[in-house]
Short mmCIF file of C-alpha atoms in Angstrom, two decimals:
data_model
loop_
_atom_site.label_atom_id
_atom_site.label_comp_id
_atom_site.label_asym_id
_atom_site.label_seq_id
_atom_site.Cartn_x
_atom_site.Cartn_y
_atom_site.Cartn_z
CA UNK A 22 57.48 85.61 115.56
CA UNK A 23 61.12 86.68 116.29
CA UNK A 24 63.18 88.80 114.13
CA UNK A 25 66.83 87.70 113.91
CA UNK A 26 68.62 90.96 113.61
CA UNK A 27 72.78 90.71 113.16
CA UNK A 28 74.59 93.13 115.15
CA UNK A 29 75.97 96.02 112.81
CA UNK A 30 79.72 97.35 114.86
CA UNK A 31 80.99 100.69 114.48
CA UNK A 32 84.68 101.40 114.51
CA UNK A 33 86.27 103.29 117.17
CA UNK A 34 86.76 106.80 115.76
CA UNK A 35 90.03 107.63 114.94
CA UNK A 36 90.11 110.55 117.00
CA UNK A 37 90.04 108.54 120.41
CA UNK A 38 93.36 107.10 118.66
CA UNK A 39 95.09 110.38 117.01
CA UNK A 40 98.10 111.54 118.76
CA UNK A 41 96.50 115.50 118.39
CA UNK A 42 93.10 114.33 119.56
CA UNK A 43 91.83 117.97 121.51
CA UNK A 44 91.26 117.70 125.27
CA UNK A 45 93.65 118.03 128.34
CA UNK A 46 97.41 117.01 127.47
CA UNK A 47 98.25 114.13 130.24
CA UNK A 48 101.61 113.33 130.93
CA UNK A 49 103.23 111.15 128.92
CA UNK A 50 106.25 109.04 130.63
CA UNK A 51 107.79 107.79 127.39
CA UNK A 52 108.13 104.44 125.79
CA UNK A 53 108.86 101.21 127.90
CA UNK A 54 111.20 97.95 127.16
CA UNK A 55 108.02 96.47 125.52
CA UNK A 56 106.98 99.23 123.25
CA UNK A 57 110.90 99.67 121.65
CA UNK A 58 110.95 95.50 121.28
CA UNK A 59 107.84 96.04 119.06
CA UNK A 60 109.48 99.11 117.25
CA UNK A 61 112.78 97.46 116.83
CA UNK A 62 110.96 94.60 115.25
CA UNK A 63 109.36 96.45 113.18
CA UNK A 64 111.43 98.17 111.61
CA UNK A 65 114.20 95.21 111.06
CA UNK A 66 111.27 93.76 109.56
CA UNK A 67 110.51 96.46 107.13
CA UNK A 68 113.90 97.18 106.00
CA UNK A 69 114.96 93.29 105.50
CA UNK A 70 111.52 92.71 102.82
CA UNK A 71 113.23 96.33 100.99
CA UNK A 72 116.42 95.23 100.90
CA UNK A 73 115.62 91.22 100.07
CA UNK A 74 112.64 91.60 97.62
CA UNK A 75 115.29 94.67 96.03
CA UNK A 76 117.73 91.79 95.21
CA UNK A 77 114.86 89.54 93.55
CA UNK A 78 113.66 92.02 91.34
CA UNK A 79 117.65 93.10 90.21
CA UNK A 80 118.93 89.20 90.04
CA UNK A 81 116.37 87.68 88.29
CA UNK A 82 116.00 90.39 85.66
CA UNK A 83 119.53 90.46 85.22
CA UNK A 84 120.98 89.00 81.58
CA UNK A 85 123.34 86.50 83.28
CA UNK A 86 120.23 84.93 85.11
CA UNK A 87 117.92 84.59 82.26
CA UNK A 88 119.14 81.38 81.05
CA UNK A 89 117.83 79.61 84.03
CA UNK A 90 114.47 80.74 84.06
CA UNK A 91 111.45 81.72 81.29
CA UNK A 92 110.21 84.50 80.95
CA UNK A 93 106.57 83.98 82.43
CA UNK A 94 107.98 82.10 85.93
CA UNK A 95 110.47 85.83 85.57
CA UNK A 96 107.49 87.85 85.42
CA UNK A 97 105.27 86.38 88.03
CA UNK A 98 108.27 86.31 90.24
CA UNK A 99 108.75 90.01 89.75
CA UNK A 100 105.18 90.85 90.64
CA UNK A 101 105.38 89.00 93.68
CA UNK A 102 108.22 90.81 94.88
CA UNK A 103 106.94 94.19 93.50
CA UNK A 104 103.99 93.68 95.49
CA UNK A 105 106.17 92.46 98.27
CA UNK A 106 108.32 95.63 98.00
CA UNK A 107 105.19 97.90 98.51
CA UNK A 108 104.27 96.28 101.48
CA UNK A 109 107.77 96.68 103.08
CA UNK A 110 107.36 100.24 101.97
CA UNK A 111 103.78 101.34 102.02
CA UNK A 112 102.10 99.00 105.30
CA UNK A 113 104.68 98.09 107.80
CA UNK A 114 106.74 101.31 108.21
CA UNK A 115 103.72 103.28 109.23
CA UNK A 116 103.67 101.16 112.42
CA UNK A 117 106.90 102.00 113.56
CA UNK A 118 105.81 105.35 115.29
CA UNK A 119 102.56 103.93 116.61
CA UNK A 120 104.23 101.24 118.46
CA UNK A 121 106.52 104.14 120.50
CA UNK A 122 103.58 106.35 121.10
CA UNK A 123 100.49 103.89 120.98
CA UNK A 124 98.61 106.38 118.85
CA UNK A 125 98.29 107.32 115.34
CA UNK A 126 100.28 109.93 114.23
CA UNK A 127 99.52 110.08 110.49
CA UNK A 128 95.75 111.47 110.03
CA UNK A 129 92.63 109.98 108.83
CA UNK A 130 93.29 110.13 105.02
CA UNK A 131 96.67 108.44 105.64
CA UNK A 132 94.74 105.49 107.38
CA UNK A 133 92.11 105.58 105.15
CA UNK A 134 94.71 104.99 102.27
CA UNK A 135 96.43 102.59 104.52
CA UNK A 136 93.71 100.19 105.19
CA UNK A 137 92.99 100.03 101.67
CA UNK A 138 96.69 98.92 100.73
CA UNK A 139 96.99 96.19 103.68
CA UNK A 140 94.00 94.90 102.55
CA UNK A 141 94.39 94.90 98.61
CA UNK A 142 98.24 93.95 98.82
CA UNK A 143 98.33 91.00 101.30
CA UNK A 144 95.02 89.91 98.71
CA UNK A 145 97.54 90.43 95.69
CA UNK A 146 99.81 88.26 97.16
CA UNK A 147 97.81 85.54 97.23
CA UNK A 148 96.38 85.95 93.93
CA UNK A 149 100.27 85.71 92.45
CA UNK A 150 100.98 82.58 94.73
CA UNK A 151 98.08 81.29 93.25
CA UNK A 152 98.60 82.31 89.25
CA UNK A 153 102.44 80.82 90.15
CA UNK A 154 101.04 77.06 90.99
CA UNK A 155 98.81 77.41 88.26
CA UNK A 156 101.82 78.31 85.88
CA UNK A 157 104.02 75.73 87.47
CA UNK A 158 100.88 72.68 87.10
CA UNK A 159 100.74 73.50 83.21
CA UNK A 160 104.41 73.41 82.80
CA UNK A 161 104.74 70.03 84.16
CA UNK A 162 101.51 68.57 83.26
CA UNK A 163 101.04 69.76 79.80
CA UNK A 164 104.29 71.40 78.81
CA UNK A 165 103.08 70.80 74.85
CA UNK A 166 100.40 73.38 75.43
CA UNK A 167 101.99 75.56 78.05
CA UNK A 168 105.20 76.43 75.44
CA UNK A 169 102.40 76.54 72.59
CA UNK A 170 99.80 79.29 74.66
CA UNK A 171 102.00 81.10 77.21
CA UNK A 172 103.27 84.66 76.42
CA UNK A 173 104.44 87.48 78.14
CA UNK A 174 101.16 89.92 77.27
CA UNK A 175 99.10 87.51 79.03
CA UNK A 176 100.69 87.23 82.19
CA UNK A 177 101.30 90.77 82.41
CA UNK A 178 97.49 91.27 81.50
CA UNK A 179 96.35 88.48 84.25
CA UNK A 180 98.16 90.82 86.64
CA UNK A 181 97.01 94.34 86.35
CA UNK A 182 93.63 92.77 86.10
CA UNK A 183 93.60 90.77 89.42
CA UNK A 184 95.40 93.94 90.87
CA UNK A 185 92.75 96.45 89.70
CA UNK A 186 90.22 93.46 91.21
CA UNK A 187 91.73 93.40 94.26
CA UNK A 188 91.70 97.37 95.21
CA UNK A 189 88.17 97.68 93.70
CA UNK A 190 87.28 94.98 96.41
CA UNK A 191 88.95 96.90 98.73
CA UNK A 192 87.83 100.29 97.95
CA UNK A 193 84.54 99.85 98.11
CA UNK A 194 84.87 98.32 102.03
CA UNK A 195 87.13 100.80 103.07
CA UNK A 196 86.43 103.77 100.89
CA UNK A 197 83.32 104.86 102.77
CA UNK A 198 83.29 106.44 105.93
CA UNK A 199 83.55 103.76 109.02
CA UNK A 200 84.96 101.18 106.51
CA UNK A 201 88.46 101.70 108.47
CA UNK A 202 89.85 101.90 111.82
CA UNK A 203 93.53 101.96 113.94
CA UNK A 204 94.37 98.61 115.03
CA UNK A 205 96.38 99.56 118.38
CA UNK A 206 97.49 96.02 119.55
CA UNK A 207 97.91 93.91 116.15
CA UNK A 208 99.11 95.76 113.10
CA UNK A 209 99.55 99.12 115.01
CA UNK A 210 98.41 100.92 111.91
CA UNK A 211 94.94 101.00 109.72
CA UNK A 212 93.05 97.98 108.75
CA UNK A 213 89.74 97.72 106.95
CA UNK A 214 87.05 97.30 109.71
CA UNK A 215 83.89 95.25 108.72
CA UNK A 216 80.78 96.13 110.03
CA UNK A 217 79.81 92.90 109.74
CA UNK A 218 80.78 89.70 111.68
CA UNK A 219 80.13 87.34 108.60
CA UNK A 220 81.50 90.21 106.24
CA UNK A 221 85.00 89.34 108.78
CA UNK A 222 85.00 85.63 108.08
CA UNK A 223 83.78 85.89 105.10
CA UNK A 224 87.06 87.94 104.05
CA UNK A 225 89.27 85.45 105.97
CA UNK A 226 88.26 82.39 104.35
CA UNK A 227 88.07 84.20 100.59
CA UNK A 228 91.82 85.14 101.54
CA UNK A 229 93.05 81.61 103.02
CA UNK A 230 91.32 78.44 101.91
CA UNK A 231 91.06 78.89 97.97
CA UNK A 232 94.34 79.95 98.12
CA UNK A 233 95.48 76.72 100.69
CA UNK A 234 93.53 74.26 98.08
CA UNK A 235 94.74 75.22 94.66
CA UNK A 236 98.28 75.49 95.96
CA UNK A 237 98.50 72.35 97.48
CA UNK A 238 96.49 70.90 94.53
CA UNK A 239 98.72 72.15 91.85
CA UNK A 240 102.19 71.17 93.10
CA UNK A 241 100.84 68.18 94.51
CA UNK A 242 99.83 66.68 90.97
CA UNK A 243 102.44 68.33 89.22
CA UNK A 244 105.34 66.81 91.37
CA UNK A 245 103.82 63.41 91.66
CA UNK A 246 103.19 63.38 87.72
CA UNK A 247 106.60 64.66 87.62
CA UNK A 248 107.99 62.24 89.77
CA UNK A 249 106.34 59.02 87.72
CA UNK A 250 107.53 60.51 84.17
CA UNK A 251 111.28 60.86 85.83
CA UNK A 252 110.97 56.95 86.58
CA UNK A 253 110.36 56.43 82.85
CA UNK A 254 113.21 58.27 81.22
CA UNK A 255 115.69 57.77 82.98
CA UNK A 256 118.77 55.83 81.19
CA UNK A 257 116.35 56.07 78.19
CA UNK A 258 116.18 58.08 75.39
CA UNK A 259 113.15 60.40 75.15
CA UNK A 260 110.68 59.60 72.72
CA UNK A 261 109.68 62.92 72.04
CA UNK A 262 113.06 64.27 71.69
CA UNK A 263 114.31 61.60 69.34
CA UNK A 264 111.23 62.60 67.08
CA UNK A 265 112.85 66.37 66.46
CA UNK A 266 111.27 69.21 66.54
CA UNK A 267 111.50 72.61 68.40
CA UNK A 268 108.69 71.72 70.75
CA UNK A 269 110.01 68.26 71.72
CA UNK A 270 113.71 69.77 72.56
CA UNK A 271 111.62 72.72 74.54
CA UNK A 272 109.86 70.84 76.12
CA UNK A 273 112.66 68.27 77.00
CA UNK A 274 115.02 70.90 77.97
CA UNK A 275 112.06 72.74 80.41
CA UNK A 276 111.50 69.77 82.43
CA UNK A 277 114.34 69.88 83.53
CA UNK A 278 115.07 73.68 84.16
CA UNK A 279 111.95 73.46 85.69
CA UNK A 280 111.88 71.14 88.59
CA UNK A 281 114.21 73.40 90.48
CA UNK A 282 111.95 76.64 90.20
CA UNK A 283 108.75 74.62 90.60
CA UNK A 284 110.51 73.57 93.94
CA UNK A 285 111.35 76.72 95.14
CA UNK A 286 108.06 78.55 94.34
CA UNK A 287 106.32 75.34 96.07
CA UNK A 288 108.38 76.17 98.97
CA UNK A 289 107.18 79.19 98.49
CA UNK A 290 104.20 78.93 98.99
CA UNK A 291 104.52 76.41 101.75
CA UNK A 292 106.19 79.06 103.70
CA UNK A 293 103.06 81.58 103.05
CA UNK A 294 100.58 78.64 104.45
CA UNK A 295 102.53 78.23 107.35
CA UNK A 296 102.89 82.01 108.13
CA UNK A 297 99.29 83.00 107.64
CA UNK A 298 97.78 80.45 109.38
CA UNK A 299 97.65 81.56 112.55
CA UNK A 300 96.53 84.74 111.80
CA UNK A 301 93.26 83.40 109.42
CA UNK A 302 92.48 81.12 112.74
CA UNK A 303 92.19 83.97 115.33
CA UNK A 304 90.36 86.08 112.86
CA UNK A 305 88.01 83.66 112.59
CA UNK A 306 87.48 82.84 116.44
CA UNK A 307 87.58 86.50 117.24
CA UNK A 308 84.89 86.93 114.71
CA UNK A 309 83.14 83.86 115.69
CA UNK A 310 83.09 84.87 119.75
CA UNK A 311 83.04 88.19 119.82
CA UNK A 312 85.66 88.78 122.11
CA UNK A 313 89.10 90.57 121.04
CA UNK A 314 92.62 88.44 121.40
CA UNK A 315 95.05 89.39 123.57
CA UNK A 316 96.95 92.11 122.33
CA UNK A 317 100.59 90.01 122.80
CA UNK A 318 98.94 87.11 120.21
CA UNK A 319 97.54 89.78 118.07
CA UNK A 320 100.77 91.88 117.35
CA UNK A 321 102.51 88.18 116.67
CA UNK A 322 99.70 86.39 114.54
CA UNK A 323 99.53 89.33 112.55
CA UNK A 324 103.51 90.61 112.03
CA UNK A 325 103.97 86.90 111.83
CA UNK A 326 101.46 86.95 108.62
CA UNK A 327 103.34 89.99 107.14
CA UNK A 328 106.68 88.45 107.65
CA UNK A 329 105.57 86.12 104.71
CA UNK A 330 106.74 89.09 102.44
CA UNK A 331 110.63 88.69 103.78
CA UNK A 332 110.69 84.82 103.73
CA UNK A 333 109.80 84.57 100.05
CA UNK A 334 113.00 86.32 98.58
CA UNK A 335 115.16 84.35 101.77
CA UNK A 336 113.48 80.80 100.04
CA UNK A 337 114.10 81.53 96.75
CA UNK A 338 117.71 82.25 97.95
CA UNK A 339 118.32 79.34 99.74
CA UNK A 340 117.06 77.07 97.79
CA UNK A 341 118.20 78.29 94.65
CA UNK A 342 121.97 77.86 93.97
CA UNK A 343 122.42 80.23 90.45
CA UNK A 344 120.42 82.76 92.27
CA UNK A 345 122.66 82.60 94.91
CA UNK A 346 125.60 82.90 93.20
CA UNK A 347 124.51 85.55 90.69
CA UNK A 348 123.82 87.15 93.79
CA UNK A 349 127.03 87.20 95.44
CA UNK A 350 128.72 88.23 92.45
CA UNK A 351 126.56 91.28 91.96
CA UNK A 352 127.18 92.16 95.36
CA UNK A 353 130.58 92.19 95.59
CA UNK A 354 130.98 93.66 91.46
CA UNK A 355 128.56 96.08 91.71
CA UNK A 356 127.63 97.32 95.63
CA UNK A 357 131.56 96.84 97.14
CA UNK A 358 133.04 97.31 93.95
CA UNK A 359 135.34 94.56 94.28
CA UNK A 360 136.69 91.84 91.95
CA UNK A 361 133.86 88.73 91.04
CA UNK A 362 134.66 86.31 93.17
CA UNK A 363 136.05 83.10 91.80
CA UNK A 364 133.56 79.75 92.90
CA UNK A 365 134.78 75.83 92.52
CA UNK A 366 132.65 76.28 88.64
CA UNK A 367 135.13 78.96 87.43
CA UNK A 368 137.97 77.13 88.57
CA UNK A 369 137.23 73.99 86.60
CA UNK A 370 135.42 74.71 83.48
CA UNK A 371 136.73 78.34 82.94
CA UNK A 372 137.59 79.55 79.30
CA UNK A 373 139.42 82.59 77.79
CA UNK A 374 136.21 82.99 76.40
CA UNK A 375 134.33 85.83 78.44
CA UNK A 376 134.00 83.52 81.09
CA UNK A 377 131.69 80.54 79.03
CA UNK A 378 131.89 77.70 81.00
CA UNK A 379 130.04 74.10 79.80
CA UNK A 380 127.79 74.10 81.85
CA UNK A 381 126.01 76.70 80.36
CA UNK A 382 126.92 76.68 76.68
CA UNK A 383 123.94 77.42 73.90
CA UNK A 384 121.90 78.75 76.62
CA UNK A 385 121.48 74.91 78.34
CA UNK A 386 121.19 74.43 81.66
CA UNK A 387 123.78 71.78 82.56
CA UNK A 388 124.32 72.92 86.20
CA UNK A 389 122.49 69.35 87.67
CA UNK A 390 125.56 67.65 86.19
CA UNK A 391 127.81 69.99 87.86
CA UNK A 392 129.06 66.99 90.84
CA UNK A 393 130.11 64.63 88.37
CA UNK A 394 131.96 67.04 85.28
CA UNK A 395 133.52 69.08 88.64
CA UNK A 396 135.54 65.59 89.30
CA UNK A 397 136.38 64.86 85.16
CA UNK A 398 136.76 68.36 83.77
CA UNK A 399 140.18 69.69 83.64
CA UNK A 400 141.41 72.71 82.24
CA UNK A 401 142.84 71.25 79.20
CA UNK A 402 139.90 69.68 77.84
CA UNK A 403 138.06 72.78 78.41
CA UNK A 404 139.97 75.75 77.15
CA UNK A 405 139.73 73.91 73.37
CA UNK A 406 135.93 75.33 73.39
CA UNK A 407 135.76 78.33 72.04
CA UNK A 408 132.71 80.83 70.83
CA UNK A 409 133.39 80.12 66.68
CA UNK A 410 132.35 76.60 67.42
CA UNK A 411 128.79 75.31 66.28
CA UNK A 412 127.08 74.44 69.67
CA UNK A 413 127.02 70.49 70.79
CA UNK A 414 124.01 68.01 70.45
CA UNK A 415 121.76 68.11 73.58
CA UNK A 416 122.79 65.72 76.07
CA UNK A 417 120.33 63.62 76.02
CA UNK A 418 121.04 63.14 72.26
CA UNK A 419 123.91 61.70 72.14
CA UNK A 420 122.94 58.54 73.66
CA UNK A 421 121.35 56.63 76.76
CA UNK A 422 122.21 58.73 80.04
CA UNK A 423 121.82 58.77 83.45
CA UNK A 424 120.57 61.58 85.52
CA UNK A 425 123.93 63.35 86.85
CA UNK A 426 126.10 61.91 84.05
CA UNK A 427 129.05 64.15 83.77
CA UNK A 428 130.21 65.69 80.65
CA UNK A 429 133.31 66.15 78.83
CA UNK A 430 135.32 68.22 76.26
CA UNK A 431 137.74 67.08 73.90
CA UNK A 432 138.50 68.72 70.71
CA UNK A 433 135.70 71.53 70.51
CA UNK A 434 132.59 68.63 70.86
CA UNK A 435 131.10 67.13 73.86
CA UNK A 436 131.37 63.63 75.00
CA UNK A 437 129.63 61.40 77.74
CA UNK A 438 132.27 60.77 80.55
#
């Protein structure tokens, strides 16, 4: 009978890649055009997730944002662009000097400590893509029980305990001697080295398809229930909101302030499929074969994957409008220390009020009725609100409404127009 033994690898010892490895000194002719590219890349990669996950955490902790988003969506948006933020600052700098030189510079704690941070981080991010969907699915599915349960303790507690999860995980692969190794032609720095094929895939498909399925799960069902319970109310009344209640309004008033960020973290996450894909595919045929990729598809597959960690702050900007424009003004108020910079809003609804504007009075997000009360609202009928008032009726109690139906001022109280 035949025993079926699986090959055990061992890493390449870090001293055949150290840039002080003993033996003769051989001449060294200096980096070429395709070693710089790889440098210059990497470093306008690094500083652009600093600088863009930098903004995130600033704008949407900021007082003037908070009235477009809750506080959980805040804090799980935070932690994904913390955790961002310590990759652009812990994991892809490092391979700036290894892509000049083609060694590593840095020692063998360094890349001990640095395999254990790719690998705990990029599995991190996932975790928060995933605990976002989730969050988003019970907002739109069962909003009753979402406003009733959710609180900031728990979502801060759900993510120091998947973070101390994932760098146990880690730790105990990479910890021990042989559990790391320099990766010269993909991430040009230290990743955790299995010593197993099946431990490889194994990792890869933990990492990709759990994440792949509940994402596409959760905003799948929560934008086609979404898009079914839009069908019945609009040009109706709400049931629950004619009832009364604090819930009911909540609830009434969070579908709609939360289409928009469900959107944008669904894009999201559509952007971190699409980025990590290729990289989970030739881990998984390299595993599978054997054989080692070719170091031009294994520095792109794999700065591709970490690129996710700069497209996630450039989403949420683009595709978020009051994000946007808080942004711009805190650029220009507080970076170039110029004057706040007057947009088409401020023009029309304006007040000598601090700046109160209707489409955000009483905390309400009116900003999706913005095309419409742009055209109506005129500076008269809006400079007679003023702070003493008591704040208006929602909108959707004043009578049957369309989506988009503009809204009007006259004598301190609002109006349908």
């Amino acid at each position: 009978m035949l025993e079926q033994k699986q090959t055990i690898l061992m890493p390449p010892a870090l001293s055949n890649s150290s840039c002080w490895r003993s033996g003769p000194i051989t001449s060294w002719s200096g980096p070429g055009p395709g070693e710089l590219v790889r440098a210059a890349l990497i470093l306008a990669l690094s500083l652009g997730i600093l600088c863009a996950n930098l903004l995130v955490i600033c704008v949407i902790n900021s007082r003037r944002y908070s009235k477009y988003i809750h506080a959980q969506p805040r804090y799980l948006l935070t932690s994904l662009a913390s955790n961002d933020l310590a990759i652009g600052l812990l994991v892809t700098p490092f391979g700036f000097l290894p892509a000049v030189y083609g060694c590593w510079p840095y020692g063998e704690v360094t890349c001990q400590i640095q395999a254990l941070l790719r690998g705990a981080l990029t599995q991190q991010s996932a975790v928060i893509l995933v605990c976002m969907a989730i969050d988003r699915y019970m907002c739109m599915l069962h909003p009753h029980h979402y406003h009733r349960h959710s609180s900031k303790k728990g979502c801060v507690a759900v993510m120091s305990t998947t973070w101390i999860a994932s760098v146990a995980v880690f730790g105990a692969l990479v910890l021990p001697r042989g559990g790391y190794y320099f990766n010269g032609s993909g991430l040009l720095a230290c990743d955790p080295f299995f010593a197993r094929a099946s431990l490889r895939i194994l990792a890869c498909c933990c990492f990709y398809f759990p994440t792949t399925m509940v994402l596409m799960y959760c905003y799948g069902s929560a934008f086609h229930v979404n898009k079914l319970r839009l069908k019945r109310v609009v040009c109706v009344n709400a049931p629950e909101v004619v009832g009364g209640g604090h819930i009911e309004r909540l609830v009434a008033h969070e579908r709609r302030l939360s289409t928009s960020a469900s959107r944008t973290m669904a894009a999201m996450s559509l952007g971190f499929i699409v980025m990590v894909t290729p990289w989970t595919i030739q881990e998984v045929v390299a595993a599978c074969t054997g054989s080692k990729p070719p170091p031009f598809l294994d520095f792109l597959a794999t700065w591709l994957a970490l690129s996710n960690s700069f497209w996630n702050p450039f989403l949420y900007w683009l595709l978020n409008n009051h994000f946007r424009r808080i942004s711009k003004e805190l650029l220009y108020t507080k970076i170039l220390c110029r004057p706040k910079p007057l947009g088409p809003k401020q023009h029309c609804c304006a007040t000598s009020t601090g700046g109160l504007d209707i489409c955000s009075i009483g905390g309400l997000d009116l900003s999706g009725m913005e095309r419409c009360s742009m055209e109506r609202c005129s500076m008269g009928r809006c400079s007679s609100l003023s702070l003493a008032t008591t704040p208006p009726p929602l909108p959707w109690e004043t009578g049957p409404s369309c989506v988009g139906v503009g809204v009007g001022v006259a004598g301190g109280r609002e109006s349908p127009t």
